[in-house]
């Protein structure tokens, strides 16, 4: 087994390689002046090849994945496994108007055509029950970072209220709360635009209590910002954030910190200065279970 690592995801691939006691090789990527991608793999590959790369900022990465997987097959790989802790294009899961591309289904089908196994972490699946409905292969595996986040929070704090900013977050927040014995509450959120979020906090005694806002991803940061402002107004003590996927697009991080958040913690599903919760143990166990 060999793990193919991309330059933008090298440290995560190295940690996974150590977990699996496998071999690592780097994929060479070059961007030509016209933005086309040049992709080069090692000249010979074993039968089982694991491609490790998260698919945030996905457009170039998806083309590079296509070039990488097709070349790996030409070089003789019999089994191709994609480990993509962050899987993009999962949000558009229905045609909201005639003519809208259902990207979840289209990108899912593309990945199913390229890989034998796809492993990801907390994908944004709202209207479907399991990942294989989006990626129609036997081993379409959706893991959760909830336990990793729970262990981390337990090491950082003796007690906190966990706040899920919307009903979708309850699955992770309730699991973490059970695991580490913290209380939790779930807010009601309405998204009125990319950068416009309305929210109401559930009734709770927040006064002077530390609160951790837990979510699957931070994109524009508006969800976290709104939650933090409401918590401040309700008299909460220190406010922290724990997210699985730190996308933090544009001014998101500055915006969040301005809202009075003390610390942001995230997993290394995406490389970011806040990525202190490593997922290699979770991913390594999941790979071991299918080989
Ligand atoms: C929504 O369903 C997700 O769980 C996140 O709350 C959302 O994607 C965060 O987005 P933003 O940072 O843009 O508010």
mmCIF file of C-alpha atoms and ligand atoms in Angstrom:
data_model
loop_
_atom_site.group_PDB
_atom_site.id
_atom_site.type_symbol
_atom_site.label_atom_id
_atom_site.label_comp_id
_atom_site.label_asym_id
_atom_site.label_seq_id
_atom_site.Cartn_x
_atom_site.Cartn_y
_atom_site.Cartn_z
ATOM 1 C CA UNK A 1 0.000 0.000 0.000
ATOM 2 C CA UNK A 2 1.230 3.492 -0.808
ATOM 3 C CA UNK A 3 -0.171 6.867 0.214
ATOM 4 C CA UNK A 4 0.001 9.575 -2.418
ATOM 5 C CA UNK A 5 0.381 12.978 -0.815
ATOM 6 C CA UNK A 6 -0.265 16.372 -2.347
ATOM 7 C CA UNK A 7 1.938 19.350 -1.397
ATOM 8 C CA UNK A 8 -0.993 21.221 0.217
ATOM 9 C CA UNK A 9 -1.906 18.246 2.380
ATOM 10 C CA UNK A 10 1.478 16.776 3.197
ATOM 11 C CA UNK A 11 1.528 16.796 6.996
ATOM 12 C CA UNK A 12 -1.881 15.109 7.267
ATOM 13 C CA UNK A 13 -0.797 12.475 4.729
ATOM 14 C CA UNK A 14 2.434 11.914 6.671
ATOM 15 C CA UNK A 15 0.502 11.374 9.904
ATOM 16 C CA UNK A 16 -1.820 8.909 8.171
ATOM 17 C CA UNK A 17 1.195 7.117 6.679
ATOM 18 C CA UNK A 18 2.735 6.678 10.139
ATOM 19 C CA UNK A 19 -0.570 5.377 11.533
ATOM 20 C CA UNK A 20 -0.803 2.804 8.766
ATOM 21 C CA UNK A 21 2.863 2.000 8.713
ATOM 22 C CA UNK A 22 2.659 2.524 4.971
ATOM 23 C CA UNK A 23 4.870 4.082 2.320
ATOM 24 C CA UNK A 24 4.418 7.712 1.233
ATOM 25 C CA UNK A 25 5.090 9.306 -2.122
ATOM 26 C CA UNK A 26 4.503 12.899 -3.129
ATOM 27 C CA UNK A 27 2.500 13.885 -6.170
ATOM 28 C CA UNK A 28 4.143 16.725 -8.072
ATOM 29 C CA UNK A 29 1.767 19.523 -8.976
ATOM 30 C CA UNK A 30 2.607 22.456 -11.201
ATOM 31 C CA UNK A 31 0.250 25.182 -12.345
ATOM 32 C CA UNK A 32 0.948 26.497 -15.821
ATOM 33 C CA UNK A 33 0.521 30.213 -16.531
ATOM 34 C CA UNK A 34 -2.903 29.545 -18.055
ATOM 35 C CA UNK A 35 -3.852 27.725 -14.798
ATOM 36 C CA UNK A 36 -3.873 24.197 -16.209
ATOM 37 C CA UNK A 37 -2.520 21.626 -13.748
ATOM 38 C CA UNK A 38 0.486 19.395 -14.380
ATOM 39 C CA UNK A 39 0.337 16.233 -12.259
ATOM 40 C CA UNK A 40 3.108 13.660 -11.871
ATOM 41 C CA UNK A 41 2.976 10.406 -9.892
ATOM 42 C CA UNK A 42 5.815 8.035 -9.020
ATOM 43 C CA UNK A 43 6.578 5.888 -12.108
ATOM 44 C CA UNK A 44 5.548 2.639 -10.468
ATOM 45 C CA UNK A 45 2.821 1.941 -7.959
ATOM 46 C CA UNK A 46 1.707 -1.016 -5.861
ATOM 47 C CA UNK A 47 -1.755 -2.558 -6.287
ATOM 48 C CA UNK A 48 -3.356 -0.518 -3.521
ATOM 49 C CA UNK A 49 -2.995 3.254 -3.716
ATOM 50 C CA UNK A 50 -4.460 5.676 -1.191
ATOM 51 C CA UNK A 51 -4.897 9.250 -2.367
ATOM 52 C CA UNK A 52 -5.008 11.618 0.599
ATOM 53 C CA UNK A 53 -6.260 15.155 0.058
ATOM 54 C CA UNK A 54 -9.098 17.263 1.364
ATOM 55 C CA UNK A 55 -11.263 18.892 -1.290
ATOM 56 C CA UNK A 56 -11.686 22.414 0.035
ATOM 57 C CA UNK A 57 -11.192 25.069 -2.697
ATOM 58 C CA UNK A 58 -12.116 22.181 -4.912
ATOM 59 C CA UNK A 59 -12.175 23.144 -8.551
ATOM 60 C CA UNK A 60 -8.488 22.657 -9.395
ATOM 61 C CA UNK A 61 -8.261 19.789 -6.911
ATOM 62 C CA UNK A 62 -11.040 17.822 -8.593
ATOM 63 C CA UNK A 63 -9.308 18.034 -11.974
ATOM 64 C CA UNK A 64 -6.015 17.039 -10.341
ATOM 65 C CA UNK A 65 -7.795 14.113 -8.671
ATOM 66 C CA UNK A 66 -9.126 12.999 -12.053
ATOM 67 C CA UNK A 67 -5.628 13.191 -13.554
ATOM 68 C CA UNK A 68 -4.101 11.449 -10.534
ATOM 69 C CA UNK A 69 -6.616 8.578 -10.326
ATOM 70 C CA UNK A 70 -6.586 7.946 -14.092
ATOM 71 C CA UNK A 71 -2.777 7.882 -14.154
ATOM 72 C CA UNK A 72 -2.643 5.580 -11.123
ATOM 73 C CA UNK A 73 -4.895 3.111 -12.977
ATOM 74 C CA UNK A 74 -2.671 3.336 -16.073
ATOM 75 C CA UNK A 75 0.313 2.588 -13.814
ATOM 76 C CA UNK A 76 -1.376 -0.581 -12.609
ATOM 77 C CA UNK A 77 -3.196 0.362 -9.397
ATOM 78 C CA UNK A 78 -5.931 -2.213 -8.833
ATOM 79 C CA UNK A 79 -7.504 -0.561 -5.797
ATOM 80 C CA UNK A 80 -7.779 3.181 -5.371
ATOM 81 C CA UNK A 81 -8.886 4.667 -2.077
ATOM 82 C CA UNK A 82 -9.635 8.350 -1.626
ATOM 83 C CA UNK A 83 -9.190 9.766 1.866
ATOM 84 C CA UNK A 84 -10.708 13.244 1.665
ATOM 85 C CA UNK A 85 -11.532 14.415 5.191
ATOM 86 C CA UNK A 86 -13.347 17.427 3.727
ATOM 87 C CA UNK A 87 -15.561 16.590 0.786
ATOM 88 C CA UNK A 88 -16.860 19.563 -1.173
ATOM 89 C CA UNK A 89 -19.894 19.905 -3.427
ATOM 90 C CA UNK A 90 -22.074 17.988 -0.973
ATOM 91 C CA UNK A 91 -24.351 20.947 -0.182
ATOM 92 C CA UNK A 92 -26.280 21.311 -3.453
ATOM 93 C CA UNK A 93 -28.294 18.140 -3.050
ATOM 94 C CA UNK A 94 -31.435 19.037 -4.970
ATOM 95 C CA UNK A 95 -32.490 21.203 -7.884
ATOM 96 C CA UNK A 96 -33.956 24.232 -6.135
ATOM 97 C CA UNK A 97 -35.161 25.469 -9.564
ATOM 98 C CA UNK A 98 -35.345 23.810 -12.956
ATOM 99 C CA UNK A 99 -31.882 23.757 -14.496
ATOM 100 C CA UNK A 100 -29.891 23.819 -11.239
ATOM 101 C CA UNK A 101 -27.012 21.310 -11.304
ATOM 102 C CA UNK A 102 -27.292 18.858 -8.407
ATOM 103 C CA UNK A 103 -23.583 18.955 -7.677
ATOM 104 C CA UNK A 104 -23.721 16.414 -4.848
ATOM 105 C CA UNK A 105 -24.957 13.755 -7.270
ATOM 106 C CA UNK A 106 -22.703 14.781 -10.172
ATOM 107 C CA UNK A 107 -19.450 15.057 -8.207
ATOM 108 C CA UNK A 108 -20.415 11.937 -6.227
ATOM 109 C CA UNK A 109 -20.804 10.000 -9.471
ATOM 110 C CA UNK A 110 -17.461 11.291 -10.722
ATOM 111 C CA UNK A 111 -15.694 10.127 -7.523
ATOM 112 C CA UNK A 112 -17.473 6.765 -7.713
ATOM 113 C CA UNK A 113 -16.095 6.329 -11.235
ATOM 114 C CA UNK A 114 -12.540 7.049 -10.113
ATOM 115 C CA UNK A 115 -12.222 5.322 -6.739
ATOM 116 C CA UNK A 116 -13.049 1.979 -5.141
ATOM 117 C CA UNK A 117 -13.326 3.501 -1.674
ATOM 118 C CA UNK A 118 -14.030 7.049 -0.518
ATOM 119 C CA UNK A 119 -13.571 8.016 3.141
ATOM 120 C CA UNK A 120 -14.569 11.371 4.478
ATOM 121 C CA UNK A 121 -15.436 13.095 7.750
ATOM 122 C CA UNK A 122 -18.753 14.717 8.670
ATOM 123 C CA UNK A 123 -19.885 15.408 5.117
ATOM 124 C CA UNK A 124 -22.705 17.884 4.667
ATOM 125 C CA UNK A 125 -25.509 15.398 4.010
ATOM 126 C CA UNK A 126 -28.881 16.834 4.851
ATOM 127 C CA UNK A 127 -31.481 15.223 2.714
ATOM 128 C CA UNK A 128 -29.845 11.827 2.251
ATOM 129 C CA UNK A 129 -29.259 9.187 4.877
ATOM 130 C CA UNK A 130 -25.899 7.802 3.802
ATOM 131 C CA UNK A 131 -22.890 8.767 1.717
ATOM 132 C CA UNK A 132 -23.363 5.922 -0.771
ATOM 133 C CA UNK A 133 -26.505 7.690 -1.983
ATOM 134 C CA UNK A 134 -24.221 10.503 -3.166
ATOM 135 C CA UNK A 135 -21.205 8.357 -4.090
ATOM 136 C CA UNK A 136 -22.618 5.083 -5.389
ATOM 137 C CA UNK A 137 -19.899 2.610 -4.382
ATOM 138 C CA UNK A 138 -19.806 -0.034 -1.655
ATOM 139 C CA UNK A 139 -17.184 1.682 0.452
ATOM 140 C CA UNK A 140 -18.491 5.239 0.631
ATOM 141 C CA UNK A 141 -17.597 5.829 4.256
ATOM 142 C CA UNK A 142 -18.681 8.774 6.335
ATOM 143 C CA UNK A 143 -16.815 9.152 9.633
ATOM 144 C CA UNK A 144 -17.445 11.637 12.383
ATOM 145 C CA UNK A 145 -14.901 13.757 14.215
ATOM 146 C CA UNK A 146 -17.247 14.121 17.198
ATOM 147 C CA UNK A 147 -15.276 11.796 19.488
ATOM 148 C CA UNK A 148 -11.954 13.447 18.601
ATOM 149 C CA UNK A 149 -13.446 16.869 19.311
ATOM 150 C CA UNK A 150 -14.979 15.564 22.555
ATOM 151 C CA UNK A 151 -11.643 14.173 23.840
ATOM 152 C CA UNK A 152 -9.931 17.435 22.954
ATOM 153 C CA UNK A 153 -12.525 19.592 24.726
ATOM 154 C CA UNK A 154 -12.315 17.431 27.836
ATOM 155 C CA UNK A 155 -8.566 18.106 27.956
ATOM 156 C CA UNK A 156 -9.074 21.865 27.589
ATOM 157 C CA UNK A 157 -12.015 22.583 29.878
ATOM 158 C CA UNK A 158 -13.414 21.199 33.136
ATOM 159 C CA UNK A 159 -16.900 22.257 32.167
ATOM 160 C CA UNK A 160 -18.713 24.210 29.473
ATOM 161 C CA UNK A 161 -22.112 24.443 27.870
ATOM 162 C CA UNK A 162 -21.900 23.171 24.286
ATOM 163 C CA UNK A 163 -23.989 25.201 21.872
ATOM 164 C CA UNK A 164 -25.076 23.840 18.501
ATOM 165 C CA UNK A 165 -26.020 26.768 16.253
ATOM 166 C CA UNK A 166 -28.744 24.923 14.332
ATOM 167 C CA UNK A 167 -30.773 21.733 14.381
ATOM 168 C CA UNK A 168 -28.335 19.954 12.025
ATOM 169 C CA UNK A 169 -25.553 20.339 14.567
ATOM 170 C CA UNK A 170 -27.477 18.431 17.238
ATOM 171 C CA UNK A 171 -26.133 15.077 16.016
ATOM 172 C CA UNK A 172 -22.533 16.083 16.878
ATOM 173 C CA UNK A 173 -23.227 18.314 19.854
ATOM 174 C CA UNK A 174 -25.407 15.786 21.673
ATOM 175 C CA UNK A 175 -22.861 13.018 21.053
ATOM 176 C CA UNK A 176 -19.974 15.096 22.402
ATOM 177 C CA UNK A 177 -22.030 16.244 25.406
ATOM 178 C CA UNK A 178 -22.863 12.622 26.280
ATOM 179 C CA UNK A 179 -19.250 11.556 25.833
ATOM 180 C CA UNK A 180 -17.724 14.178 28.122
ATOM 181 C CA UNK A 181 -20.628 14.960 30.445
ATOM 182 C CA UNK A 182 -21.131 18.628 29.458
ATOM 183 C CA UNK A 183 -24.556 20.253 29.056
ATOM 184 C CA UNK A 184 -25.717 21.271 25.624
ATOM 185 C CA UNK A 185 -28.261 23.507 23.942
ATOM 186 C CA UNK A 186 -29.323 23.912 20.318
ATOM 187 C CA UNK A 187 -30.117 27.304 18.796
ATOM 188 C CA UNK A 188 -32.601 27.999 16.032
ATOM 189 C CA UNK A 189 -30.976 29.388 12.880
ATOM 190 C CA UNK A 190 -32.334 30.797 9.673
ATOM 191 C CA UNK A 191 -30.009 31.567 6.775
ATOM 192 C CA UNK A 192 -31.298 34.490 4.766
ATOM 193 C CA UNK A 193 -28.252 34.866 2.495
ATOM 194 C CA UNK A 194 -24.602 33.787 2.171
ATOM 195 C CA UNK A 195 -23.584 36.310 4.832
ATOM 196 C CA UNK A 196 -26.874 36.845 6.611
ATOM 197 C CA UNK A 197 -27.878 34.549 9.449
ATOM 198 C CA UNK A 198 -30.653 35.044 12.007
ATOM 199 C CA UNK A 199 -30.633 33.017 15.220
ATOM 200 C CA UNK A 200 -32.414 32.610 18.517
ATOM 201 C CA UNK A 201 -30.754 31.029 21.533
ATOM 202 C CA UNK A 202 -32.644 28.429 23.533
ATOM 203 C CA UNK A 203 -33.553 29.487 27.068
ATOM 204 C CA UNK A 204 -30.679 28.531 29.355
ATOM 205 C CA UNK A 205 -28.667 30.007 32.180
ATOM 206 C CA UNK A 206 -25.523 31.143 30.332
ATOM 207 C CA UNK A 207 -24.467 33.688 32.958
ATOM 208 C CA UNK A 208 -20.674 33.532 33.443
ATOM 209 C CA UNK A 209 -20.535 29.982 32.091
ATOM 210 C CA UNK A 210 -17.943 28.999 29.512
ATOM 211 C CA UNK A 211 -19.604 28.050 26.227
ATOM 212 C CA UNK A 212 -18.204 26.118 23.255
ATOM 213 C CA UNK A 213 -20.013 26.644 19.960
ATOM 214 C CA UNK A 214 -19.695 23.360 18.074
ATOM 215 C CA UNK A 215 -20.353 23.090 14.326
ATOM 216 C CA UNK A 216 -19.371 20.948 11.376
ATOM 217 C CA UNK A 217 -17.906 23.819 9.404
ATOM 218 C CA UNK A 218 -17.126 27.507 9.453
ATOM 219 C CA UNK A 219 -17.421 29.046 6.015
ATOM 220 C CA UNK A 220 -18.257 32.774 6.097
ATOM 221 C CA UNK A 221 -18.171 32.624 9.905
ATOM 222 C CA UNK A 222 -21.547 34.358 10.131
ATOM 223 C CA UNK A 223 -23.147 31.445 12.023
ATOM 224 C CA UNK A 224 -20.454 31.485 14.715
ATOM 225 C CA UNK A 225 -20.433 35.275 14.893
ATOM 226 C CA UNK A 226 -24.175 35.478 15.405
ATOM 227 C CA UNK A 227 -24.081 32.756 18.067
ATOM 228 C CA UNK A 228 -21.200 34.461 19.899
ATOM 229 C CA UNK A 229 -22.931 37.858 19.926
ATOM 230 C CA UNK A 230 -26.112 36.354 21.335
ATOM 231 C CA UNK A 231 -24.148 34.474 23.978
ATOM 232 C CA UNK A 232 -22.310 37.660 25.009
ATOM 233 C CA UNK A 233 -25.629 39.466 25.302
ATOM 234 C CA UNK A 234 -26.900 36.607 27.481
ATOM 235 C CA UNK A 235 -23.941 37.088 29.839
ATOM 236 C CA UNK A 236 -21.930 33.982 28.922
ATOM 237 C CA UNK A 237 -18.363 33.678 30.205
ATOM 238 C CA UNK A 238 -15.520 32.712 27.855
ATOM 239 C CA UNK A 239 -16.735 31.685 24.412
ATOM 240 C CA UNK A 240 -14.855 29.081 22.406
ATOM 241 C CA UNK A 241 -15.443 27.479 19.025
ATOM 242 C CA UNK A 242 -14.820 23.888 17.941
ATOM 243 C CA UNK A 243 -15.393 23.085 14.264
ATOM 244 C CA UNK A 244 -14.645 20.072 12.160
ATOM 245 C CA UNK A 245 -13.926 21.828 8.863
ATOM 246 C CA UNK A 246 -12.176 25.234 9.135
ATOM 247 C CA UNK A 247 -12.964 26.660 5.706
ATOM 248 C CA UNK A 248 -12.867 30.255 7.027
ATOM 249 C CA UNK A 249 -13.502 31.998 3.713
ATOM 250 C CA UNK A 250 -12.556 35.646 3.182
ATOM 251 C CA UNK A 251 -12.885 37.764 6.308
ATOM 252 C CA UNK A 252 -14.502 34.963 8.350
ATOM 253 C CA UNK A 253 -11.851 34.584 11.013
ATOM 254 C CA UNK A 254 -11.444 38.288 11.752
ATOM 255 C CA UNK A 255 -15.196 38.593 11.931
ATOM 256 C CA UNK A 256 -15.456 35.721 14.411
ATOM 257 C CA UNK A 257 -12.708 37.031 16.668
ATOM 258 C CA UNK A 258 -14.305 40.514 16.669
ATOM 259 C CA UNK A 259 -17.423 38.883 18.084
ATOM 260 C CA UNK A 260 -15.476 38.139 21.250
ATOM 261 C CA UNK A 261 -14.575 34.488 20.764
ATOM 262 C CA UNK A 262 -11.618 33.547 22.928
ATOM 263 C CA UNK A 263 -10.214 30.589 21.000
ATOM 264 C CA UNK A 264 -11.069 28.664 17.842
ATOM 265 C CA UNK A 265 -10.184 24.970 17.698
ATOM 266 C CA UNK A 266 -10.597 22.892 14.561
ATOM 267 C CA UNK A 267 -9.568 19.562 13.131
ATOM 268 C CA UNK A 268 -6.827 19.149 10.555
ATOM 269 C CA UNK A 269 -9.376 18.119 7.908
ATOM 270 C CA UNK A 270 -8.224 21.390 6.345
ATOM 271 C CA UNK A 271 -4.853 22.981 7.003
ATOM 272 C CA UNK A 272 -5.452 26.091 9.100
ATOM 273 C CA UNK A 273 -3.695 27.799 12.027
ATOM 274 C CA UNK A 274 -6.527 26.556 14.291
ATOM 275 C CA UNK A 275 -6.160 22.899 13.209
ATOM 276 C CA UNK A 276 -5.062 21.312 16.480
ATOM 277 C CA UNK A 277 -7.339 18.237 16.559
ATOM 278 C CA UNK A 278 -5.710 15.558 14.436
ATOM 279 C CA UNK A 279 -7.796 13.011 12.561
ATOM 280 C CA UNK A 280 -5.101 10.460 11.637
ATOM 281 C CA UNK A 281 -6.193 7.916 14.272
ATOM 282 C CA UNK A 282 -9.811 8.050 13.104
ATOM 283 C CA UNK A 283 -8.819 7.813 9.430
ATOM 284 C CA UNK A 284 -6.178 5.148 10.026
ATOM 285 C CA UNK A 285 -8.626 2.882 11.863
ATOM 286 C CA UNK A 286 -11.182 3.344 9.094
ATOM 287 C CA UNK A 287 -8.682 2.465 6.357
ATOM 288 C CA UNK A 288 -7.501 -0.580 8.315
ATOM 289 C CA UNK A 289 -11.104 -1.765 8.634
ATOM 290 C CA UNK A 290 -11.574 -1.957 4.842
ATOM 291 C CA UNK A 291 -8.255 -3.429 3.699
HETATM 292 C C1 LIG B 1 -24.901 24.705 8.122
HETATM 293 O O1 LIG B 1 -25.778 23.911 7.942
HETATM 294 C C2 LIG B 1 -23.574 24.290 8.635
HETATM 295 O O2 LIG B 1 -23.676 23.354 9.654
HETATM 296 C C3 LIG B 1 -22.783 25.487 9.123
HETATM 297 O O3 LIG B 1 -23.451 26.060 10.219
HETATM 298 C C4 LIG B 1 -22.635 26.518 8.042
HETATM 299 O O4 LIG B 1 -22.198 25.952 6.864
HETATM 300 C C5 LIG B 1 -21.684 27.614 8.487
HETATM 301 O O5 LIG B 1 -21.604 28.543 7.476
HETATM 302 P P1 LIG B 1 -21.164 30.034 7.730
HETATM 303 O O6 LIG B 1 -19.831 29.990 8.409
HETATM 304 O O7 LIG B 1 -21.086 30.619 6.344
HETATM 305 O O8 LIG B 1 -22.210 30.702 8.550
#
